[in-house]
mmCIF file of N, CA and C in Angstrom:
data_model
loop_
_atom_site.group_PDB
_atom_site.id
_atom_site.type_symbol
_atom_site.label_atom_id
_atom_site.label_comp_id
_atom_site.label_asym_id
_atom_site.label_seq_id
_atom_site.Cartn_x
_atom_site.Cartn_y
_atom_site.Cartn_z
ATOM 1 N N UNK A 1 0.840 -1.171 0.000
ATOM 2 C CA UNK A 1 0.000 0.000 0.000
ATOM 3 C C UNK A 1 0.886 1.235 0.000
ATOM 4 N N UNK A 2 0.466 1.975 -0.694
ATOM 5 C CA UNK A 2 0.729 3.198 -1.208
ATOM 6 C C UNK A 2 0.093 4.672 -0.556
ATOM 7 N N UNK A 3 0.730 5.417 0.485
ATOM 8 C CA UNK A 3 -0.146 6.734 0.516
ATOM 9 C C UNK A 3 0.185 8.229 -0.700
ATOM 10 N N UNK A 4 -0.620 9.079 -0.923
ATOM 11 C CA UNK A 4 -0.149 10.126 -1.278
ATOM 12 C C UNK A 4 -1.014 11.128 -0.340
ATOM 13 N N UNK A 5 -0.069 12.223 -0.188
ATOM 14 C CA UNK A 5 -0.881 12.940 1.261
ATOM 15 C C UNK A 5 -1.109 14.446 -0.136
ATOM 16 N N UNK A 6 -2.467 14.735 -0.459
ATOM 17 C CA UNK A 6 -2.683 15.824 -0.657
ATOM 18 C C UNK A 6 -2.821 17.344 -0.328
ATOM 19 N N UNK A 7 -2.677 18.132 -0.455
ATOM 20 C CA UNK A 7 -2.869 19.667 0.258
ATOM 21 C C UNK A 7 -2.654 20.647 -0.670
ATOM 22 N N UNK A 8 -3.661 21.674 -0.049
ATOM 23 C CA UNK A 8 -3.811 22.813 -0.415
ATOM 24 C C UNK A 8 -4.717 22.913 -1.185
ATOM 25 N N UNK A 9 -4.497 23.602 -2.290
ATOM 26 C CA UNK A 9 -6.153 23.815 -3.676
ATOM 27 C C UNK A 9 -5.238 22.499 -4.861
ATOM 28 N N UNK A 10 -6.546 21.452 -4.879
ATOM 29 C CA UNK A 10 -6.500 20.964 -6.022
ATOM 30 C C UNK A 10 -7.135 21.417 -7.620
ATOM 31 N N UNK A 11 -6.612 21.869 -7.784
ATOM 32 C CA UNK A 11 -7.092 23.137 -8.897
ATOM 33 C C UNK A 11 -6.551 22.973 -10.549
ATOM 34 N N UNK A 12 -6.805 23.981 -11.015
ATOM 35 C CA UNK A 12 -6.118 23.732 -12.923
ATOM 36 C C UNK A 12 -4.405 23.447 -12.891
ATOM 37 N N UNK A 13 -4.341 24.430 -11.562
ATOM 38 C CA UNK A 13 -2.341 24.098 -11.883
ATOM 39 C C UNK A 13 -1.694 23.096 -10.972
ATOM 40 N N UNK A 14 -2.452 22.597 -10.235
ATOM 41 C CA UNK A 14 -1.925 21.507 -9.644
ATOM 42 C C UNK A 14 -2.646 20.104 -9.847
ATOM 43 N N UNK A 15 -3.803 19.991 -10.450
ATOM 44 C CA UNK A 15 -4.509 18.523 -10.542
ATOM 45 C C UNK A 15 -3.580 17.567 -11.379
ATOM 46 N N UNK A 16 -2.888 18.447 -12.396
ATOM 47 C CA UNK A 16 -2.189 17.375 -12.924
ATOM 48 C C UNK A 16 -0.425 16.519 -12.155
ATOM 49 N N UNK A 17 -0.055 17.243 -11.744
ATOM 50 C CA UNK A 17 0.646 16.814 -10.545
ATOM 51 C C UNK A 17 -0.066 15.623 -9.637
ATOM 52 N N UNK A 18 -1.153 15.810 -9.113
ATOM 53 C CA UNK A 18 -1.565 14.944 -8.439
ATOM 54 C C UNK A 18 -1.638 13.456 -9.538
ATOM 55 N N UNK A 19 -2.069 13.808 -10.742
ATOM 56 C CA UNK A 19 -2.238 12.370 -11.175
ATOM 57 C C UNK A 19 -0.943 11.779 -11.807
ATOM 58 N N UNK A 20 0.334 12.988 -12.545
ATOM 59 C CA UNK A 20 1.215 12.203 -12.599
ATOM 60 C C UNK A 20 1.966 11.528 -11.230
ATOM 61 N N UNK A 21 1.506 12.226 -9.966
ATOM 62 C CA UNK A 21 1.879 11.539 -8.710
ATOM 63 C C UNK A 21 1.662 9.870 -9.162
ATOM 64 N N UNK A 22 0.373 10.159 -9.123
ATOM 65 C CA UNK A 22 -0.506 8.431 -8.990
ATOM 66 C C UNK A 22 0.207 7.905 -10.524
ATOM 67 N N UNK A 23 0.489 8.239 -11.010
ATOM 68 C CA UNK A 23 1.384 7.549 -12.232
ATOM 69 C C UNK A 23 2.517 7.330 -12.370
ATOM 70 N N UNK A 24 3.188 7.940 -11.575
ATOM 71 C CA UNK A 24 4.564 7.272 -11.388
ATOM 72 C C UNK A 24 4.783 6.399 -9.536
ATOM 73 N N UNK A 25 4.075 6.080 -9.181
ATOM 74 C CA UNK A 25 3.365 5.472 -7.842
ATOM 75 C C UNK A 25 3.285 3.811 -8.549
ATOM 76 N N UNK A 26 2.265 4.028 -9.166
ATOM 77 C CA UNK A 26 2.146 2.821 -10.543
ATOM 78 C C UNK A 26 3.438 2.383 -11.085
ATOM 79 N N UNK A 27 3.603 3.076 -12.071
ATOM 80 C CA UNK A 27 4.965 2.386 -12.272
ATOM 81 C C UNK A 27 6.296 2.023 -11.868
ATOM 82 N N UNK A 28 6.473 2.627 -11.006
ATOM 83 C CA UNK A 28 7.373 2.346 -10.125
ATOM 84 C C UNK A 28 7.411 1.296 -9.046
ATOM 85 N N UNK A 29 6.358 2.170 -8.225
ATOM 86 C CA UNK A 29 6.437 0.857 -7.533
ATOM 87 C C UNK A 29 5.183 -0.124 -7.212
ATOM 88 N N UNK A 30 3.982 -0.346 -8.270
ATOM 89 C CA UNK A 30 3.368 -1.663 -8.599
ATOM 90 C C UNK A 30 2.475 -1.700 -7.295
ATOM 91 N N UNK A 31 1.889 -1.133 -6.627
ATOM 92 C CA UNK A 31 1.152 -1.097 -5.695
ATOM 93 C C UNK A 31 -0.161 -1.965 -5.807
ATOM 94 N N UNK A 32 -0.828 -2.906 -5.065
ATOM 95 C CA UNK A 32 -1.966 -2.999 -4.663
ATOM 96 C C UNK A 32 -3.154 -2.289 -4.761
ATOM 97 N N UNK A 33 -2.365 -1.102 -3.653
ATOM 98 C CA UNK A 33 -3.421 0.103 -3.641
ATOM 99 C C UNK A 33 -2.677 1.015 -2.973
ATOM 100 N N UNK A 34 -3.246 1.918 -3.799
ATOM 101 C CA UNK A 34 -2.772 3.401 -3.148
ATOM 102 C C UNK A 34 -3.907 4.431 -2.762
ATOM 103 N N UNK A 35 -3.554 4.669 -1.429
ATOM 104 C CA UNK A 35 -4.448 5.744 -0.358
ATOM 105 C C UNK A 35 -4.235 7.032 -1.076
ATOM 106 N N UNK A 36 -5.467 7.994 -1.196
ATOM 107 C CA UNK A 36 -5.125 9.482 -1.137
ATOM 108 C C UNK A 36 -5.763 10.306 -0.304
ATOM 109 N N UNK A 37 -4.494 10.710 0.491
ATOM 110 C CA UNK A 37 -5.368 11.370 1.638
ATOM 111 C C UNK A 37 -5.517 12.517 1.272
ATOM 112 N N UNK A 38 -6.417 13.087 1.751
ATOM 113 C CA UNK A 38 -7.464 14.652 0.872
ATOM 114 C C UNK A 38 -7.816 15.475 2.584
ATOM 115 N N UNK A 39 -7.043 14.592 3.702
ATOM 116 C CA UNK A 39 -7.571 16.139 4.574
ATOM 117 C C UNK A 39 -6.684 17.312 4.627
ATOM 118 N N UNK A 40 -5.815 17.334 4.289
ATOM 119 C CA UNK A 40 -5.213 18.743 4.466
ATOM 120 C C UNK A 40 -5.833 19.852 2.751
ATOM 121 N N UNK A 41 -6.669 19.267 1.954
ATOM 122 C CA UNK A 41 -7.184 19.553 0.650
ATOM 123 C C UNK A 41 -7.998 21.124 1.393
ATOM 124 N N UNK A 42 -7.833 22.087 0.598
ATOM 125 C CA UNK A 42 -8.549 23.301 1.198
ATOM 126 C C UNK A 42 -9.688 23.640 -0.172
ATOM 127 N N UNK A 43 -9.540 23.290 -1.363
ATOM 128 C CA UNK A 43 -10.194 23.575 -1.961
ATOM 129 C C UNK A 43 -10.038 22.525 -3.286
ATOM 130 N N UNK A 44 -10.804 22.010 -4.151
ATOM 131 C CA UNK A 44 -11.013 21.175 -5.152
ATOM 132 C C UNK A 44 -12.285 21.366 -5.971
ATOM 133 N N UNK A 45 -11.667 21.485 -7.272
ATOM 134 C CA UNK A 45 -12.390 21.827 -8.716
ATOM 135 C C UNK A 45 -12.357 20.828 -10.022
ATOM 136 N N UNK A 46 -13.185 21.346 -10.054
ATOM 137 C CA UNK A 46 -13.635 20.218 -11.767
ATOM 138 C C UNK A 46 -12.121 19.830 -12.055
ATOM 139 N N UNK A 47 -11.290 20.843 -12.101
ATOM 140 C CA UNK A 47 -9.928 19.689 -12.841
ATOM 141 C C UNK A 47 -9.732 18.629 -11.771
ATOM 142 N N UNK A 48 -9.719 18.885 -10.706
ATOM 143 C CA UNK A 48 -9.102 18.039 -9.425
ATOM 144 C C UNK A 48 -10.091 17.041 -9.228
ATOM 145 N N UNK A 49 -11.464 16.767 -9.706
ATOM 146 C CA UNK A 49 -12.147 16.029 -9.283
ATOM 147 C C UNK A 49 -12.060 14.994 -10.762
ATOM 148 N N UNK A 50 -11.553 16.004 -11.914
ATOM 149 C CA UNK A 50 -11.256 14.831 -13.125
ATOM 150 C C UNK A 50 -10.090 14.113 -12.775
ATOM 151 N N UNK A 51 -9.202 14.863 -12.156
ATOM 152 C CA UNK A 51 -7.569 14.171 -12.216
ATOM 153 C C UNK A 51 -7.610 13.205 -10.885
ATOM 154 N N UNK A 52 -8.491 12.484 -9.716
ATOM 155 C CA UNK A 52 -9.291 11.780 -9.003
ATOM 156 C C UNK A 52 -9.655 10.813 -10.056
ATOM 157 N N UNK A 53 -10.648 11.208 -11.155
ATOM 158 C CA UNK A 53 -11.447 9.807 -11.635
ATOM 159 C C UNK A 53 -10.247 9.015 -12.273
ATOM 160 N N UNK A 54 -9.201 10.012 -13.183
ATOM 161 C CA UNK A 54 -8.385 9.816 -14.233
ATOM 162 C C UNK A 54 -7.450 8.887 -13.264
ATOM 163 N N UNK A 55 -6.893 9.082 -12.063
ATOM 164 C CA UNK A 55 -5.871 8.524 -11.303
ATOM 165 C C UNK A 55 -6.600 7.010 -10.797
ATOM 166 N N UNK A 56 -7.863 6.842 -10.774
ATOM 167 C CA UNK A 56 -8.593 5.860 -9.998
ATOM 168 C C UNK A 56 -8.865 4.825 -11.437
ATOM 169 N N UNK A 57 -9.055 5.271 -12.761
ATOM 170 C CA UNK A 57 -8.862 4.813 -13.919
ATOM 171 C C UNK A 57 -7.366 4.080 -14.149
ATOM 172 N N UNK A 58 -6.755 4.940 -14.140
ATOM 173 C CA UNK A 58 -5.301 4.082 -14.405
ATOM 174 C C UNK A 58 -4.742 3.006 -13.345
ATOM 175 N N UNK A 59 -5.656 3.546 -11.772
ATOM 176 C CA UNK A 59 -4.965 2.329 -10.947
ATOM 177 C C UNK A 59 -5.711 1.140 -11.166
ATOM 178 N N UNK A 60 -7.118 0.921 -11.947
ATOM 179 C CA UNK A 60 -7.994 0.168 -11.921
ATOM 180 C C UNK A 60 -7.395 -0.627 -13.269
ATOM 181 N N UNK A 61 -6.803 -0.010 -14.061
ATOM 182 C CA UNK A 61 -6.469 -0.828 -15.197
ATOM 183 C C UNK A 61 -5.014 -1.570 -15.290
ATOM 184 N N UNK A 62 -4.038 -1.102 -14.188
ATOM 185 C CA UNK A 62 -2.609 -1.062 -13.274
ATOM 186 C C UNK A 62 -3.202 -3.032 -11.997
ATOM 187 N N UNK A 63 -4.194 -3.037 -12.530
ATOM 188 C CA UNK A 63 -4.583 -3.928 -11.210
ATOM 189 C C UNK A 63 -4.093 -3.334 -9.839
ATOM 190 N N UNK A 64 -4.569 -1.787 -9.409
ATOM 191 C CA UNK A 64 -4.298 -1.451 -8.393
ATOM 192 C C UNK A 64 -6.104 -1.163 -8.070
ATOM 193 N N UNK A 65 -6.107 -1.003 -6.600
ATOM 194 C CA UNK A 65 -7.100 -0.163 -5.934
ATOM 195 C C UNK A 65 -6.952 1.413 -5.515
ATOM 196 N N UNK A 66 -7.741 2.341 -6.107
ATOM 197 C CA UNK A 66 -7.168 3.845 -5.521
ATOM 198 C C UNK A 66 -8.293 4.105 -4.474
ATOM 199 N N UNK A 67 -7.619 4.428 -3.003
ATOM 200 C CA UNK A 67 -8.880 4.798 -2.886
ATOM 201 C C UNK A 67 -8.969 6.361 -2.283
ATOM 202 N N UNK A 68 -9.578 7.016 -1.623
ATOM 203 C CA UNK A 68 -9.620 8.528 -0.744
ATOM 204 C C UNK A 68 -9.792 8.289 0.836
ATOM 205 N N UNK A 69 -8.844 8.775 1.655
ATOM 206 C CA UNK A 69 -8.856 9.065 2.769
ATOM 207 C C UNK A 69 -8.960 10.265 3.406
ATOM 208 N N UNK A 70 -9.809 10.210 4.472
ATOM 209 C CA UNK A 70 -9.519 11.251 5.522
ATOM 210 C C UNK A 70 -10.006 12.733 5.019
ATOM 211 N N UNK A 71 -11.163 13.225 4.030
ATOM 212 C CA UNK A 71 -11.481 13.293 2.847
ATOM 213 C C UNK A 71 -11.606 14.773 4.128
ATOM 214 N N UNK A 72 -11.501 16.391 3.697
ATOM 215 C CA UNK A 72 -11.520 17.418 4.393
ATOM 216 C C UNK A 72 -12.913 17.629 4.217
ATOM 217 N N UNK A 73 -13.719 18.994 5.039
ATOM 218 C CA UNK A 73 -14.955 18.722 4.835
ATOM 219 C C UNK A 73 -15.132 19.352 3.259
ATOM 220 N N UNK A 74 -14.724 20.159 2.668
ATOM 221 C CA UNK A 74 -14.536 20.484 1.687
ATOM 222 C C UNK A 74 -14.398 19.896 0.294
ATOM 223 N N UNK A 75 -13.771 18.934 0.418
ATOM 224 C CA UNK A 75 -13.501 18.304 -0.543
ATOM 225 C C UNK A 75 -15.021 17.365 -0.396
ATOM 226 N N UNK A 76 -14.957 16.467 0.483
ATOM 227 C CA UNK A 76 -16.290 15.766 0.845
ATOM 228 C C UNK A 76 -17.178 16.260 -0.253
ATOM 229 N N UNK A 77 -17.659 17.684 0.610
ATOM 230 C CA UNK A 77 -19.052 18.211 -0.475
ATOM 231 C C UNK A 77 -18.982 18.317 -1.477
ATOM 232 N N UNK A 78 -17.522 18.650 -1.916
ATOM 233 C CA UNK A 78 -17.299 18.740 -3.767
ATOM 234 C C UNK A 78 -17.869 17.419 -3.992
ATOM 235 N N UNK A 79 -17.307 16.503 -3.574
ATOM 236 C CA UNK A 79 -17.390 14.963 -4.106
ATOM 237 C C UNK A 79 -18.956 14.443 -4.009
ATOM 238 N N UNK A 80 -19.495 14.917 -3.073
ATOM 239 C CA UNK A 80 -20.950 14.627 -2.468
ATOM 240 C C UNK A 80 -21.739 15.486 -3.863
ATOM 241 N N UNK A 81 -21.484 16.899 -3.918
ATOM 242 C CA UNK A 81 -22.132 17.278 -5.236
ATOM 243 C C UNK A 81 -21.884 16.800 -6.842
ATOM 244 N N UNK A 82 -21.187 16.316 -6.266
ATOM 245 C CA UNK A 82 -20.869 15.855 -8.018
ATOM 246 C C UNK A 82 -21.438 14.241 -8.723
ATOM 247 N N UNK A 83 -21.533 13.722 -6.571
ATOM 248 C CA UNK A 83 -21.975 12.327 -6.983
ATOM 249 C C UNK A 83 -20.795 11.274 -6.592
ATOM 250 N N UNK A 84 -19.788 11.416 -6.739
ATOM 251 C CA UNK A 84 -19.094 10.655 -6.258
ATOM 252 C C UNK A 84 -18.543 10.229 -4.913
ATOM 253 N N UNK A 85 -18.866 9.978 -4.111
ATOM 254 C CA UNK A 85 -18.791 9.778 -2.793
ATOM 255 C C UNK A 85 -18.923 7.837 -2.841
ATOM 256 N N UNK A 86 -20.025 7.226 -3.601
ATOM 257 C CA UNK A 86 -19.977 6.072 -3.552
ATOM 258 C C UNK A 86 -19.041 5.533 -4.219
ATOM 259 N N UNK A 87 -18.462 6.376 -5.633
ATOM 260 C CA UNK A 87 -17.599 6.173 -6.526
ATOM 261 C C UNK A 87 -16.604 5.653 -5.575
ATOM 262 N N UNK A 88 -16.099 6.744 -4.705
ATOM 263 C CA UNK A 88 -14.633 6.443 -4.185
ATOM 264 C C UNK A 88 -14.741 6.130 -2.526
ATOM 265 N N UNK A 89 -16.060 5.312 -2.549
ATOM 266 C CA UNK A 89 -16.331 4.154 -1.611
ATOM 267 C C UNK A 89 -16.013 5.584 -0.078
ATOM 268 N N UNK A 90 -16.755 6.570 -0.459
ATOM 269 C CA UNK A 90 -16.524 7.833 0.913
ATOM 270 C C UNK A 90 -18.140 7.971 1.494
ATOM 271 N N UNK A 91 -19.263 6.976 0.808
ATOM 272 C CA UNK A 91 -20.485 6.947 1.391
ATOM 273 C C UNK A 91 -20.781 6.504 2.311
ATOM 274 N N UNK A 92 -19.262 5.086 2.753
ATOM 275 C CA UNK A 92 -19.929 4.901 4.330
ATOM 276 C C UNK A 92 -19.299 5.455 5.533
ATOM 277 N N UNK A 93 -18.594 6.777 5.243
ATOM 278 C CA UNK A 93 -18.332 7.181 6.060
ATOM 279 C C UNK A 93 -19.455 7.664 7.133
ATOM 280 N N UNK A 94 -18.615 8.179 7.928
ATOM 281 C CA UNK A 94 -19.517 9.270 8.751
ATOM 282 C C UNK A 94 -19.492 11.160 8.432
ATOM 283 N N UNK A 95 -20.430 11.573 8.317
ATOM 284 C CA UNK A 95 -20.233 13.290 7.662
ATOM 285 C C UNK A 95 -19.097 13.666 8.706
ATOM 286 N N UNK A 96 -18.261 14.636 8.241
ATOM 287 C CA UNK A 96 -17.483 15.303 8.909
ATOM 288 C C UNK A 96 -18.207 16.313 10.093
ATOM 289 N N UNK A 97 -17.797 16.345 11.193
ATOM 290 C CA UNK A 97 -18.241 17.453 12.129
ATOM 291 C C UNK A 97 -18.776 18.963 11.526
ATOM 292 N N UNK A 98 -19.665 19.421 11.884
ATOM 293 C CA UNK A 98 -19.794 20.873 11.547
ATOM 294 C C UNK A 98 -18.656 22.068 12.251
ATOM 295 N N UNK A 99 -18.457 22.735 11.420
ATOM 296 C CA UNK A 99 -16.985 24.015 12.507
ATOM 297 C C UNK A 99 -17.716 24.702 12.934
ATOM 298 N N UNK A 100 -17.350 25.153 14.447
ATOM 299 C CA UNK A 100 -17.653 25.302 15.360
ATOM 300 C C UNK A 100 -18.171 27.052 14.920
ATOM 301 N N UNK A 101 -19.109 27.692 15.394
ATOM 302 C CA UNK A 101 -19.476 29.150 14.941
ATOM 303 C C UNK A 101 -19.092 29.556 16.191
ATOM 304 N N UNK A 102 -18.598 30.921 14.898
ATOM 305 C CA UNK A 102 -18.026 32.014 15.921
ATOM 306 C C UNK A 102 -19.261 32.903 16.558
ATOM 307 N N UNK A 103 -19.799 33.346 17.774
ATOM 308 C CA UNK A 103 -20.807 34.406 18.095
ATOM 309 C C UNK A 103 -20.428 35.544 17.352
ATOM 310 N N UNK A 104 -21.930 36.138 17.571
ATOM 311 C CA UNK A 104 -22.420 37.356 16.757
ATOM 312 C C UNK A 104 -21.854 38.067 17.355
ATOM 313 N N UNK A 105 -20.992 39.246 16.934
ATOM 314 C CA UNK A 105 -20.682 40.616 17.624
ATOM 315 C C UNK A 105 -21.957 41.654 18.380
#
C-alpha cells in the first residue's frame, strides 16, 4: 500500500501533478493500492475532481485499488455534489463534524 498525502487547492495548476503523482506510484512501484489522503485539501475543482477519476482509472487498469482518505470537509461536499462519494467508496463514512461558529458581535 501506497499513501499520497494531498494539500492545499486541487485546482487547474496543480490537478495534474496529483495524477502524474498516482502515475509514477504505478509504475514504479506496482502497488496494490494506493491511499489518497485529501484532509489537508482546502479547496477542489472540476480539474481536481477529473484528475481523481483519471488517477482511480489508471490504478484500476494497473490492477491497483485507488482509494480517498480522511477526505476534508470540503472536498467531501465537492465529491458529495458531483456524486461521487460512492464512486470512491466515501459513502460509508460518517459526515465530517460541523466548525464550530463564531458568536455574533
Amino acid at each position: 500500500m501506497t499513501r499520497i498525502i494531498a494539500c492545499g487547492e486541487i485546482d487547474i495548476s496543480t490537478s495534474g501533478q496529483l495524477y502524474r503523482d498516482v502515475l509514477d506510484v504505478l509504475r514504479r512501484q506496482r502497488p496494490s493500492r494506493i491511499e489518497v489522503d485529501l484532509a489537508g485539501v482546502t479547496f477542489l475543482d472540476a480539474s481536481g475532481v477529473r484528475a481523481l477519476l483519471m488517477s482511480r482509472t489508471a490504478a484500476a487498469e494497473a490492477g491497483c485499488r485507488l482509494t480517498l482518505i480522511k477526505p476534508s470537509r470540503m472536498a467531501r461536499r465537492i465529491l458529495e455534489i458531483v456524486g461521487l462519494l460512492e464512486t470512491f467508496d466515501l459513502a460509508a463514512l460518517p459526515p465530517p463534524l460541523p466548525c464550530p461558529r463564531r458568536p455574533h458581535d
